[in-house]
């Protein structure tokens, strides 16, 4: 009887695959491959789906080889990934161009047009989110206007992890939260027809909407040969990466929340009720009947990597060591280097450093970058408070959580204990568990607790809490003051 499942995470900067022993409750093997990002023009962000599937093939082969697990012992595979990336497919299901990623901001004019066409309150009530940079209909409108040859060949729009599952053998589909966050689907899992009508989209451009845990098909013979898995392996719908990362982290009870330090910055809170608000996003929790109001900032780890490159490629731990003893909030950084998603939803914002003088060093600037992302998370917690969403136990995951300094800054800015999750593989683990749920190998949605190890909490340092409490309104004021300048610069750069 099969004992193992596989979870695949199609991320912004790479693909990660885990092989899980669901009987023993442990990760047996994991592998990853980098993905190239393309930015041909300012505000654009794209990736090559062909590289995604090559990464999936090679990482699956690697975990099987490393673990020496037989293909016959693998019971199911599920995928997860960034949302809502847009993969443009022809009638045969092949991509007709590079994928447009979720932090792409090319469709600003179309977003404005769509906002004029549809009552904001109606969209928010139906889909759980406002019309923003996340919305897919404006991207479709941009493609129609700017790439007519591409648009003539377009038959379907799907997400990154949906397409990967389809490339492995699944039927055409989109996962529930891709549909919700794209604005093409309702909270009830149905197509949102007013959005289709406003953008002049055919009804079938979005294929069937499936929920996490549903089977979408079986592994094809060609994919079996490429991966080393057995043909006919059940392919299970996973979900959005930030949702499954929170699920795998144990964000379950109402008030549990997660700070996710990936390339972008995510913050998610478990709720027993849907909480639609124009400043946030709203996703369905994998556990039926539960919800995840959340925010996503356009930059987080990606901004730190950018600064690292400017600093000559110095190791991030060395930058941490330099910045650790610099005074808090000496410089204020606005982290809007790719515009901003929630809670401002303004793709025309731009980044800035304010307060520099000749006495400052790269250590001060680096610390201000870490602080800027932390201030962005604090902005979200204010929105949650406005909505009456309780914030209880806080956890922190992903690559940035390896930085002791960044975790301490987050705890100080947020004025809360942060529980790091040790060795957390993130969304790929959530996908592997859901794969087991989907085929009946796991009968408890709470199975992720067996895989999670919490580290010692990061406790706020009171003297820094007080300084950051003073600096935060200054940071907000700088953002308000520079926003009109950013808008003028963005309009100047627009083709």
CSV table of C-alpha atoms in Angstrom, one decimal:
chain,number,residue,atom,x,y,z
A,1,UNK,CA,0.0,0.0,0.0
A,2,UNK,CA,1.4,3.5,-0.9
A,3,UNK,CA,3.0,5.3,2.0
A,4,UNK,CA,4.4,8.5,0.3
A,5,UNK,CA,3.1,11.6,-1.3
A,6,UNK,CA,4.8,14.4,-3.3
A,7,UNK,CA,4.2,18.1,-3.0
A,8,UNK,CA,5.6,20.5,-5.7
A,9,UNK,CA,5.9,24.3,-5.2
A,10,UNK,CA,6.2,26.4,-8.3
A,11,UNK,CA,7.7,29.5,-6.7
A,12,UNK,CA,8.7,32.9,-8.0
A,13,UNK,CA,12.4,32.2,-7.9
A,14,UNK,CA,12.5,28.4,-7.9
A,15,UNK,CA,10.7,25.1,-7.8
A,16,UNK,CA,10.7,22.9,-4.7
A,17,UNK,CA,9.6,19.3,-4.4
A,18,UNK,CA,9.2,17.3,-1.2
A,19,UNK,CA,8.6,13.6,-0.7
A,20,UNK,CA,6.6,12.9,2.4
A,21,UNK,CA,6.1,9.7,4.4
A,22,UNK,CA,2.6,10.2,5.6
A,23,UNK,CA,2.6,7.1,7.8
A,24,UNK,CA,5.7,8.2,9.8
A,25,UNK,CA,4.9,11.9,9.5
A,26,UNK,CA,8.2,13.0,8.1
A,27,UNK,CA,9.8,14.6,5.1
A,28,UNK,CA,12.0,12.0,3.4
A,29,UNK,CA,13.6,14.0,0.7
A,30,UNK,CA,13.5,17.4,-0.9
A,31,UNK,CA,15.0,19.1,-3.9
A,32,UNK,CA,14.9,22.5,-5.6
A,33,UNK,CA,15.8,24.3,-8.8
A,34,UNK,CA,16.1,28.0,-9.6
A,35,UNK,CA,13.8,29.7,-12.0
A,36,UNK,CA,14.8,32.7,-14.2
A,37,UNK,CA,12.7,35.9,-13.9
A,38,UNK,CA,12.3,38.2,-16.9
A,39,UNK,CA,11.7,41.9,-16.7
A,40,UNK,CA,11.9,43.3,-20.2
A,41,UNK,CA,10.3,46.6,-19.2
A,42,UNK,CA,9.8,48.5,-15.9
A,43,UNK,CA,7.0,46.9,-13.9
A,44,UNK,CA,6.9,43.7,-15.9
A,45,UNK,CA,7.6,40.3,-14.3
A,46,UNK,CA,7.5,37.0,-16.3
A,47,UNK,CA,8.7,33.4,-16.2
A,48,UNK,CA,9.1,30.5,-18.6
A,49,UNK,CA,6.6,27.7,-18.0
A,50,UNK,CA,8.9,25.3,-19.9
A,51,UNK,CA,11.5,25.9,-17.2
A,52,UNK,CA,8.9,25.1,-14.5
A,53,UNK,CA,8.1,21.7,-15.9
A,54,UNK,CA,11.7,20.9,-16.5
A,55,UNK,CA,12.3,21.7,-12.8
A,56,UNK,CA,9.5,19.5,-11.8
A,57,UNK,CA,10.7,16.6,-13.8
A,58,UNK,CA,14.3,16.9,-12.4
A,59,UNK,CA,13.3,17.5,-8.7
A,60,UNK,CA,10.9,14.6,-8.7
A,61,UNK,CA,13.6,12.3,-10.1
A,62,UNK,CA,16.0,13.6,-7.5
A,63,UNK,CA,13.8,13.0,-4.5
A,64,UNK,CA,13.0,9.5,-5.7
A,65,UNK,CA,16.7,8.7,-6.3
A,66,UNK,CA,17.9,10.3,-3.0
A,67,UNK,CA,15.3,8.4,-0.9
A,68,UNK,CA,15.3,5.2,-2.9
A,69,UNK,CA,11.6,5.1,-2.6
A,70,UNK,CA,9.9,3.0,-5.3
A,71,UNK,CA,7.4,4.7,-7.6
A,72,UNK,CA,4.9,2.1,-6.6
A,73,UNK,CA,5.0,3.4,-3.0
A,74,UNK,CA,4.0,7.0,-4.0
A,75,UNK,CA,0.2,7.5,-3.7
A,76,UNK,CA,-0.4,11.0,-5.0
A,77,UNK,CA,1.1,14.3,-6.1
A,78,UNK,CA,-0.2,17.8,-5.6
A,79,UNK,CA,1.1,21.2,-6.7
A,80,UNK,CA,1.1,24.7,-5.2
A,81,UNK,CA,2.5,28.0,-6.4
A,82,UNK,CA,2.4,31.8,-6.7
A,83,UNK,CA,-1.0,33.3,-7.2
A,84,UNK,CA,-2.4,34.6,-9.4
A,85,UNK,CA,0.3,34.1,-12.0
A,86,UNK,CA,-1.2,34.0,-15.5
A,87,UNK,CA,-0.3,31.2,-17.9
A,88,UNK,CA,-1.8,31.9,-21.4
A,89,UNK,CA,-2.7,28.7,-23.2
A,90,UNK,CA,-3.8,27.7,-26.7
A,91,UNK,CA,-6.5,25.2,-27.5
A,92,UNK,CA,-4.1,22.3,-27.1
A,93,UNK,CA,-3.1,23.5,-23.6
A,94,UNK,CA,0.4,24.8,-24.6
A,95,UNK,CA,1.6,28.2,-23.4
A,96,UNK,CA,1.7,30.8,-26.1
A,97,UNK,CA,4.0,33.2,-24.3
A,98,UNK,CA,5.9,33.5,-21.0
A,99,UNK,CA,3.8,33.5,-17.9
A,100,UNK,CA,2.9,36.9,-16.4
A,101,UNK,CA,3.6,36.8,-12.7
A,102,UNK,CA,1.5,38.1,-9.8
A,103,UNK,CA,3.8,41.1,-9.1
A,104,UNK,CA,3.6,42.3,-12.7
A,105,UNK,CA,2.2,45.8,-12.9
A,106,UNK,CA,1.8,46.4,-16.6
A,107,UNK,CA,-2.0,46.7,-16.7
A,108,UNK,CA,-2.4,49.9,-14.7
A,109,UNK,CA,-4.6,51.6,-17.3
A,110,UNK,CA,-6.8,48.5,-17.6
A,111,UNK,CA,-7.2,48.3,-13.8
A,112,UNK,CA,-8.4,51.9,-13.8
A,113,UNK,CA,-10.9,51.1,-16.6
A,114,UNK,CA,-12.2,48.0,-14.9
A,115,UNK,CA,-12.8,49.9,-11.7
A,116,UNK,CA,-15.0,52.4,-13.6
A,117,UNK,CA,-17.0,49.5,-15.2
A,118,UNK,CA,-17.8,47.5,-12.1
A,119,UNK,CA,-19.2,48.8,-8.7
A,120,UNK,CA,-16.4,48.2,-6.2
A,121,UNK,CA,-18.7,47.0,-3.5
A,122,UNK,CA,-20.2,44.4,-5.7
A,123,UNK,CA,-16.8,43.0,-6.7
A,124,UNK,CA,-15.6,42.9,-3.2
A,125,UNK,CA,-18.7,41.2,-1.9
A,126,UNK,CA,-18.6,38.5,-4.6
A,127,UNK,CA,-14.9,37.7,-4.9
A,128,UNK,CA,-13.6,38.8,-1.5
A,129,UNK,CA,-11.0,41.2,-3.0
A,130,UNK,CA,-11.1,44.5,-4.8
A,131,UNK,CA,-9.9,45.1,-8.4
A,132,UNK,CA,-6.1,45.4,-8.0
A,133,UNK,CA,-2.8,44.4,-9.5
A,134,UNK,CA,-3.8,40.8,-8.6
A,135,UNK,CA,-6.9,40.9,-11.0
A,136,UNK,CA,-6.5,38.8,-14.1
A,137,UNK,CA,-9.2,40.5,-16.3
A,138,UNK,CA,-7.1,43.7,-16.7
A,139,UNK,CA,-4.1,41.6,-17.7
A,140,UNK,CA,-6.3,39.9,-20.3
A,141,UNK,CA,-7.4,43.3,-21.6
A,142,UNK,CA,-3.7,44.4,-21.8
A,143,UNK,CA,-2.9,41.3,-23.9
A,144,UNK,CA,-5.8,41.9,-26.2
A,145,UNK,CA,-4.6,45.5,-26.8
A,146,UNK,CA,-0.9,45.0,-26.9
A,147,UNK,CA,-0.3,41.5,-28.1
A,148,UNK,CA,-3.1,40.8,-30.6
A,149,UNK,CA,-1.3,37.8,-32.1
A,150,UNK,CA,-1.0,36.2,-28.7
A,151,UNK,CA,-4.6,37.0,-27.9
A,152,UNK,CA,-5.9,35.4,-31.1
A,153,UNK,CA,-4.2,32.1,-30.0
A,154,UNK,CA,-5.5,32.3,-26.4
A,155,UNK,CA,-8.0,29.7,-25.4
A,156,UNK,CA,-7.6,29.6,-21.6
A,157,UNK,CA,-6.0,31.4,-18.7
A,158,UNK,CA,-4.8,29.3,-15.7
A,159,UNK,CA,-2.4,29.6,-12.8
A,160,UNK,CA,1.2,28.4,-12.5
A,161,UNK,CA,0.5,25.3,-10.4
A,162,UNK,CA,-2.7,24.5,-12.3
A,163,UNK,CA,-0.7,24.4,-15.6
A,164,UNK,CA,2.1,22.2,-14.1
A,165,UNK,CA,-0.6,19.7,-12.9
A,166,UNK,CA,-2.1,19.9,-16.4
A,167,UNK,CA,1.3,19.3,-18.0
A,168,UNK,CA,1.6,16.2,-15.9
A,169,UNK,CA,-1.7,14.9,-17.2
A,170,UNK,CA,-4.5,16.6,-15.3
A,171,UNK,CA,-7.6,18.0,-17.0
A,172,UNK,CA,-7.9,21.8,-17.6
A,173,UNK,CA,-8.8,23.5,-14.3
A,174,UNK,CA,-8.0,26.4,-11.9
A,175,UNK,CA,-7.7,26.1,-8.2
A,176,UNK,CA,-10.4,27.9,-6.1
A,177,UNK,CA,-8.1,30.5,-4.6
A,178,UNK,CA,-6.5,31.3,-8.0
A,179,UNK,CA,-10.0,32.0,-9.2
A,180,UNK,CA,-10.9,34.1,-6.2
A,181,UNK,CA,-7.8,36.2,-6.1
A,182,UNK,CA,-7.9,36.7,-9.9
A,183,UNK,CA,-11.4,38.2,-9.6
A,184,UNK,CA,-12.8,35.7,-12.1
A,185,UNK,CA,-14.4,33.6,-9.4
A,186,UNK,CA,-16.7,34.1,-6.5
A,187,UNK,CA,-16.2,33.0,-2.9
A,188,UNK,CA,-18.7,30.2,-3.6
A,189,UNK,CA,-16.5,28.8,-6.3
A,190,UNK,CA,-18.5,30.0,-9.3
A,191,UNK,CA,-17.4,32.2,-12.3
A,192,UNK,CA,-18.0,35.9,-11.6
A,193,UNK,CA,-20.0,36.7,-14.7
A,194,UNK,CA,-19.9,40.5,-14.4
A,195,UNK,CA,-16.1,40.5,-14.6
A,196,UNK,CA,-16.2,38.3,-17.7
A,197,UNK,CA,-18.7,40.7,-19.3
A,198,UNK,CA,-16.8,43.9,-18.4
A,199,UNK,CA,-13.6,42.5,-19.9
A,200,UNK,CA,-15.4,40.9,-22.9
A,201,UNK,CA,-14.0,37.4,-22.0
A,202,UNK,CA,-15.5,34.2,-23.2
A,203,UNK,CA,-17.0,32.1,-20.4
A,204,UNK,CA,-14.7,29.1,-21.0
A,205,UNK,CA,-11.4,31.1,-20.8
A,206,UNK,CA,-11.4,30.1,-17.2
A,207,UNK,CA,-11.7,26.3,-17.0
A,208,UNK,CA,-13.4,24.4,-14.2
A,209,UNK,CA,-12.8,25.6,-10.6
A,210,UNK,CA,-11.6,22.9,-8.3
A,211,UNK,CA,-11.0,23.0,-4.5
A,212,UNK,CA,-7.9,21.7,-2.7
A,213,UNK,CA,-8.0,18.0,-2.3
A,214,UNK,CA,-10.0,17.3,-5.4
A,215,UNK,CA,-8.5,14.9,-8.0
A,216,UNK,CA,-7.8,16.6,-11.4
A,217,UNK,CA,-6.5,13.6,-13.3
A,218,UNK,CA,-3.7,11.1,-13.4
A,219,UNK,CA,-0.1,11.2,-14.4
A,220,UNK,CA,0.4,10.7,-18.2
A,221,UNK,CA,2.8,8.1,-19.6
A,222,UNK,CA,5.0,10.9,-21.0
A,223,UNK,CA,5.2,12.5,-17.5
A,224,UNK,CA,5.8,9.2,-15.9
A,225,UNK,CA,8.8,8.6,-18.1
A,226,UNK,CA,10.1,12.2,-17.4
A,227,UNK,CA,9.7,11.9,-13.6
A,228,UNK,CA,10.2,8.3,-12.8
A,229,UNK,CA,6.8,8.0,-11.2
A,230,UNK,CA,4.1,5.5,-12.3
A,231,UNK,CA,1.6,6.3,-15.0
A,232,UNK,CA,-1.9,6.7,-13.5
A,233,UNK,CA,-0.7,8.3,-10.3
A,234,UNK,CA,-3.5,10.5,-8.9
A,235,UNK,CA,-2.9,14.2,-9.4
A,236,UNK,CA,-4.5,16.3,-6.7
A,237,UNK,CA,-5.3,20.0,-6.6
A,238,UNK,CA,-3.2,21.8,-4.0
A,239,UNK,CA,-3.5,25.5,-3.7
A,240,UNK,CA,-2.0,29.0,-3.5
A,241,UNK,CA,1.5,29.0,-2.0
A,242,UNK,CA,0.8,31.5,0.7
A,243,UNK,CA,-2.3,29.6,1.7
A,244,UNK,CA,-0.6,26.2,1.9
A,245,UNK,CA,2.4,27.7,3.6
A,246,UNK,CA,0.1,29.0,6.3
A,247,UNK,CA,-1.7,25.6,6.4
A,248,UNK,CA,1.6,23.7,6.8
A,249,UNK,CA,2.7,26.2,9.5
A,250,UNK,CA,-0.3,25.4,11.6
A,251,UNK,CA,-2.4,28.5,11.0
A,252,UNK,CA,-5.6,26.9,12.0
A,253,UNK,CA,-7.4,28.3,15.0
A,254,UNK,CA,-9.0,31.7,14.7
A,255,UNK,CA,-6.4,34.3,15.5
A,256,UNK,CA,-3.4,32.2,14.5
A,257,UNK,CA,-1.3,34.3,12.1
A,258,UNK,CA,1.8,33.9,9.9
A,259,UNK,CA,4.4,36.3,8.7
A,260,UNK,CA,5.9,34.7,5.5
A,261,UNK,CA,9.3,36.2,4.4
A,262,UNK,CA,9.6,35.0,0.8
A,263,UNK,CA,10.4,37.0,-2.3
A,264,UNK,CA,7.2,38.9,-1.5
A,265,UNK,CA,5.9,39.5,2.0
A,266,UNK,CA,2.7,37.7,3.1
A,267,UNK,CA,0.7,37.9,6.3
A,268,UNK,CA,-2.2,35.6,6.9
A,269,UNK,CA,-4.7,35.1,9.7
A,270,UNK,CA,-7.1,32.2,10.4
A,271,UNK,CA,-10.7,33.2,10.6
A,272,UNK,CA,-14.0,31.4,11.1
A,273,UNK,CA,-15.8,33.9,8.9
A,274,UNK,CA,-15.0,35.5,5.5
A,275,UNK,CA,-13.7,39.0,6.0
A,276,UNK,CA,-13.8,40.9,2.7
A,277,UNK,CA,-12.0,44.3,2.7
A,278,UNK,CA,-10.7,46.4,-0.2
A,279,UNK,CA,-7.3,46.7,1.5
A,280,UNK,CA,-6.7,43.0,1.8
A,281,UNK,CA,-7.1,39.7,0.0
A,282,UNK,CA,-9.3,36.9,1.1
A,283,UNK,CA,-8.6,33.2,0.5
A,284,UNK,CA,-10.4,30.0,1.5
A,285,UNK,CA,-8.5,28.0,4.0
A,286,UNK,CA,-7.8,24.4,2.8
A,287,UNK,CA,-10.0,23.2,5.6
A,288,UNK,CA,-13.6,23.6,4.4
A,289,UNK,CA,-15.5,26.4,6.2
A,290,UNK,CA,-12.4,28.3,7.3
A,291,UNK,CA,-11.0,31.5,5.8
A,292,UNK,CA,-7.7,33.3,5.5
A,293,UNK,CA,-7.9,37.1,5.2
A,294,UNK,CA,-4.4,38.1,4.2
A,295,UNK,CA,-2.1,40.7,2.7
A,296,UNK,CA,0.8,40.4,0.2
A,297,UNK,CA,3.5,43.1,-0.2
A,298,UNK,CA,5.1,43.3,-3.6
A,299,UNK,CA,8.6,43.0,-2.2
A,300,UNK,CA,10.3,41.5,0.9
A,301,UNK,CA,13.2,39.1,0.3
A,302,UNK,CA,13.4,40.3,-3.3
A,303,UNK,CA,14.2,43.8,-2.0
A,304,UNK,CA,16.9,42.4,0.3
A,305,UNK,CA,18.5,40.5,-2.6
A,306,UNK,CA,18.4,43.7,-4.7
A,307,UNK,CA,20.3,45.6,-2.0
A,308,UNK,CA,22.7,42.7,-1.6
A,309,UNK,CA,23.6,43.0,-5.3
A,310,UNK,CA,24.1,46.7,-4.9
A,311,UNK,CA,26.4,46.1,-1.9
A,312,UNK,CA,28.6,43.9,-4.1
A,313,UNK,CA,27.1,40.5,-3.3
A,314,UNK,CA,28.3,40.4,0.3
A,315,UNK,CA,26.8,37.5,2.3
A,316,UNK,CA,23.6,38.4,4.0
A,317,UNK,CA,24.8,37.1,7.3
A,318,UNK,CA,27.7,39.6,7.1
A,319,UNK,CA,25.3,42.4,6.3
A,320,UNK,CA,23.2,41.3,9.3
A,321,UNK,CA,26.4,41.5,11.5
A,322,UNK,CA,27.2,45.0,10.2
A,323,UNK,CA,23.6,46.2,10.8
A,324,UNK,CA,22.9,44.6,14.1
A,325,UNK,CA,24.5,47.4,16.2
A,326,UNK,CA,23.3,50.3,14.1
A,327,UNK,CA,20.6,52.5,15.7
A,328,UNK,CA,17.0,51.6,14.8
A,329,UNK,CA,15.2,53.8,12.2
A,330,UNK,CA,18.1,56.0,11.5
A,331,UNK,CA,17.0,56.0,7.8
A,332,UNK,CA,13.5,55.4,6.5
A,333,UNK,CA,13.1,53.2,3.5
A,334,UNK,CA,9.9,52.9,1.4
A,335,UNK,CA,9.9,49.3,0.1
A,336,UNK,CA,7.8,50.0,-3.0
A,337,UNK,CA,10.4,49.0,-5.6
A,338,UNK,CA,7.8,47.0,-7.5
A,339,UNK,CA,4.9,49.3,-6.6
A,340,UNK,CA,2.8,48.0,-3.8
A,341,UNK,CA,0.1,45.4,-3.5
A,342,UNK,CA,-1.8,45.3,-0.2
A,343,UNK,CA,-2.8,47.3,1.7
A,344,UNK,CA,-2.2,50.3,-0.7
A,345,UNK,CA,-2.8,48.6,-4.0
A,346,UNK,CA,-0.8,51.1,-5.9
A,347,UNK,CA,1.5,49.8,-8.7
A,348,UNK,CA,2.8,53.3,-9.4
A,349,UNK,CA,4.5,53.7,-6.0
A,350,UNK,CA,8.3,53.7,-6.0
A,351,UNK,CA,11.0,53.0,-3.5
A,352,UNK,CA,13.0,55.5,-1.6
A,353,UNK,CA,15.6,56.1,1.2
A,354,UNK,CA,15.0,59.2,3.3
A,355,UNK,CA,17.2,60.7,6.0
A,356,UNK,CA,20.6,59.8,4.5
A,357,UNK,CA,23.7,61.8,5.4
A,358,UNK,CA,27.4,61.2,4.9
A,359,UNK,CA,27.8,59.5,8.2
A,360,UNK,CA,25.6,56.7,7.2
A,361,UNK,CA,26.9,53.4,5.8
A,362,UNK,CA,25.6,50.5,3.9
A,363,UNK,CA,24.8,48.9,7.3
A,364,UNK,CA,22.3,51.7,8.0
A,365,UNK,CA,20.8,51.3,4.6
A,366,UNK,CA,20.5,47.6,4.9
A,367,UNK,CA,18.9,47.8,8.3
A,368,UNK,CA,16.4,50.3,6.9
A,369,UNK,CA,15.4,47.8,4.2
A,370,UNK,CA,14.7,45.2,6.9
A,371,UNK,CA,12.7,47.7,8.9
A,372,UNK,CA,10.8,48.9,5.8
A,373,UNK,CA,9.4,45.4,5.3
A,374,UNK,CA,8.5,45.1,9.0
A,375,UNK,CA,6.7,48.5,8.8
A,376,UNK,CA,4.7,47.1,5.9
A,377,UNK,CA,3.6,44.1,8.0
A,378,UNK,CA,2.7,46.5,10.8
A,379,UNK,CA,0.5,48.4,8.3
A,380,UNK,CA,-1.4,45.2,7.7
A,381,UNK,CA,-1.9,44.5,11.4
A,382,UNK,CA,-3.6,47.9,11.7
A,383,UNK,CA,-6.0,46.9,9.0
A,384,UNK,CA,-6.8,43.6,10.8
A,385,UNK,CA,-7.4,45.6,14.0
A,386,UNK,CA,-9.8,47.9,12.1
A,387,UNK,CA,-11.7,44.9,10.9
A,388,UNK,CA,-11.9,43.3,14.4
A,389,UNK,CA,-9.8,40.3,13.3
A,390,UNK,CA,-8.1,39.0,16.5
A,391,UNK,CA,-4.3,38.4,16.4
A,392,UNK,CA,-3.1,35.6,18.7
A,393,UNK,CA,-0.1,33.3,18.2
A,394,UNK,CA,2.3,34.7,15.6
A,395,UNK,CA,4.6,32.5,13.5
A,396,UNK,CA,7.3,33.3,11.0
A,397,UNK,CA,8.6,31.2,8.1
A,398,UNK,CA,10.5,31.1,4.8
A,399,UNK,CA,14.0,32.1,3.8
A,400,UNK,CA,14.1,35.5,5.7
A,401,UNK,CA,13.2,33.7,8.9
A,402,UNK,CA,16.8,32.4,9.0
A,403,UNK,CA,18.0,36.0,9.8
A,404,UNK,CA,18.1,36.5,13.6
A,405,UNK,CA,18.3,40.3,13.0
A,406,UNK,CA,15.3,40.4,10.7
A,407,UNK,CA,13.2,38.3,13.1
A,408,UNK,CA,14.2,40.6,16.0
A,409,UNK,CA,13.3,43.7,14.0
A,410,UNK,CA,9.9,42.2,13.1
A,411,UNK,CA,9.2,41.3,16.7
A,412,UNK,CA,10.1,44.8,17.8
A,413,UNK,CA,8.1,46.6,15.1
A,414,UNK,CA,5.1,44.4,15.6
A,415,UNK,CA,5.5,44.3,19.4
A,416,UNK,CA,4.7,40.7,19.6
A,417,UNK,CA,6.4,37.3,20.2
A,418,UNK,CA,7.3,35.5,17.0
A,419,UNK,CA,7.5,31.7,16.8
A,420,UNK,CA,10.0,30.6,14.1
A,421,UNK,CA,9.2,27.3,12.4
A,422,UNK,CA,12.3,25.2,12.2
A,423,UNK,CA,13.1,23.7,8.9
A,424,UNK,CA,9.7,24.5,7.5
A,425,UNK,CA,9.6,23.6,3.8
A,426,UNK,CA,6.5,25.8,3.3
A,427,UNK,CA,3.8,25.3,0.7
A,428,UNK,CA,5.3,22.1,-0.8
A,429,UNK,CA,4.6,20.3,2.5
A,430,UNK,CA,1.1,21.6,2.5
A,431,UNK,CA,0.6,20.3,-1.0
A,432,UNK,CA,2.0,16.9,0.0
A,433,UNK,CA,-0.4,16.6,2.9
A,434,UNK,CA,-3.3,17.6,0.7
A,435,UNK,CA,-2.3,15.0,-1.8
A,436,UNK,CA,-2.7,12.4,1.0
A,437,UNK,CA,-6.1,13.9,2.0
A,438,UNK,CA,-7.2,13.8,-1.6
A,439,UNK,CA,-6.7,10.0,-2.0
A,440,UNK,CA,-7.7,9.0,1.5
A,441,UNK,CA,-4.2,8.3,2.8
A,442,UNK,CA,-4.8,11.0,5.4
A,443,UNK,CA,-8.2,11.4,7.0
A,444,UNK,CA,-7.3,14.5,9.2
A,445,UNK,CA,-6.8,18.0,7.8
A,446,UNK,CA,-4.7,18.7,10.9
A,447,UNK,CA,-2.1,16.2,9.9
A,448,UNK,CA,0.5,19.0,9.3
A,449,UNK,CA,1.1,19.3,13.1
A,450,UNK,CA,3.2,16.2,12.9
A,451,UNK,CA,5.7,17.8,10.6
A,452,UNK,CA,6.1,21.2,12.5
A,453,UNK,CA,8.8,22.1,14.9
A,454,UNK,CA,8.6,25.5,16.6
A,455,UNK,CA,11.8,27.3,17.7
A,456,UNK,CA,12.2,29.5,20.7
A,457,UNK,CA,10.1,32.7,20.5
A,458,UNK,CA,11.7,35.9,19.5
A,459,UNK,CA,10.8,38.4,22.2
A,460,UNK,CA,10.5,42.1,21.6
A,461,UNK,CA,13.2,44.4,23.0
A,462,UNK,CA,11.3,47.2,24.8
A,463,UNK,CA,13.7,50.0,24.0
A,464,UNK,CA,13.5,49.2,20.3
A,465,UNK,CA,9.7,48.7,20.5
A,466,UNK,CA,9.4,52.3,21.7
A,467,UNK,CA,11.7,53.7,19.0
A,468,UNK,CA,9.8,51.9,16.2
A,469,UNK,CA,6.5,53.1,17.6
A,470,UNK,CA,7.8,56.6,17.1
A,471,UNK,CA,9.3,55.9,13.7
A,472,UNK,CA,6.2,54.1,12.2
A,473,UNK,CA,4.0,57.2,11.8
A,474,UNK,CA,7.0,59.0,10.3
A,475,UNK,CA,7.4,56.2,7.8
A,476,UNK,CA,3.7,56.4,6.9
A,477,UNK,CA,4.0,60.2,6.5
A,478,UNK,CA,7.0,59.8,4.2
A,479,UNK,CA,5.0,57.4,2.1
A,480,UNK,CA,2.0,59.8,1.8
A,481,UNK,CA,4.3,62.7,0.9
A,482,UNK,CA,6.3,60.9,-1.8
A,483,UNK,CA,3.3,59.1,-3.4
A,484,UNK,CA,2.5,62.0,-5.8
A,485,UNK,CA,6.1,62.1,-6.9
A,486,UNK,CA,6.1,58.4,-7.5
A,487,UNK,CA,3.0,58.7,-9.6
A,488,UNK,CA,4.5,61.4,-11.8
A,489,UNK,CA,7.7,59.3,-12.3
A,490,UNK,CA,5.6,56.2,-13.1
A,491,UNK,CA,3.6,58.1,-15.7
A,492,UNK,CA,6.7,59.4,-17.3
A,493,UNK,CA,8.2,55.9,-17.7
A,494,UNK,CA,5.0,54.5,-19.1
A,495,UNK,CA,5.1,53.6,-22.8
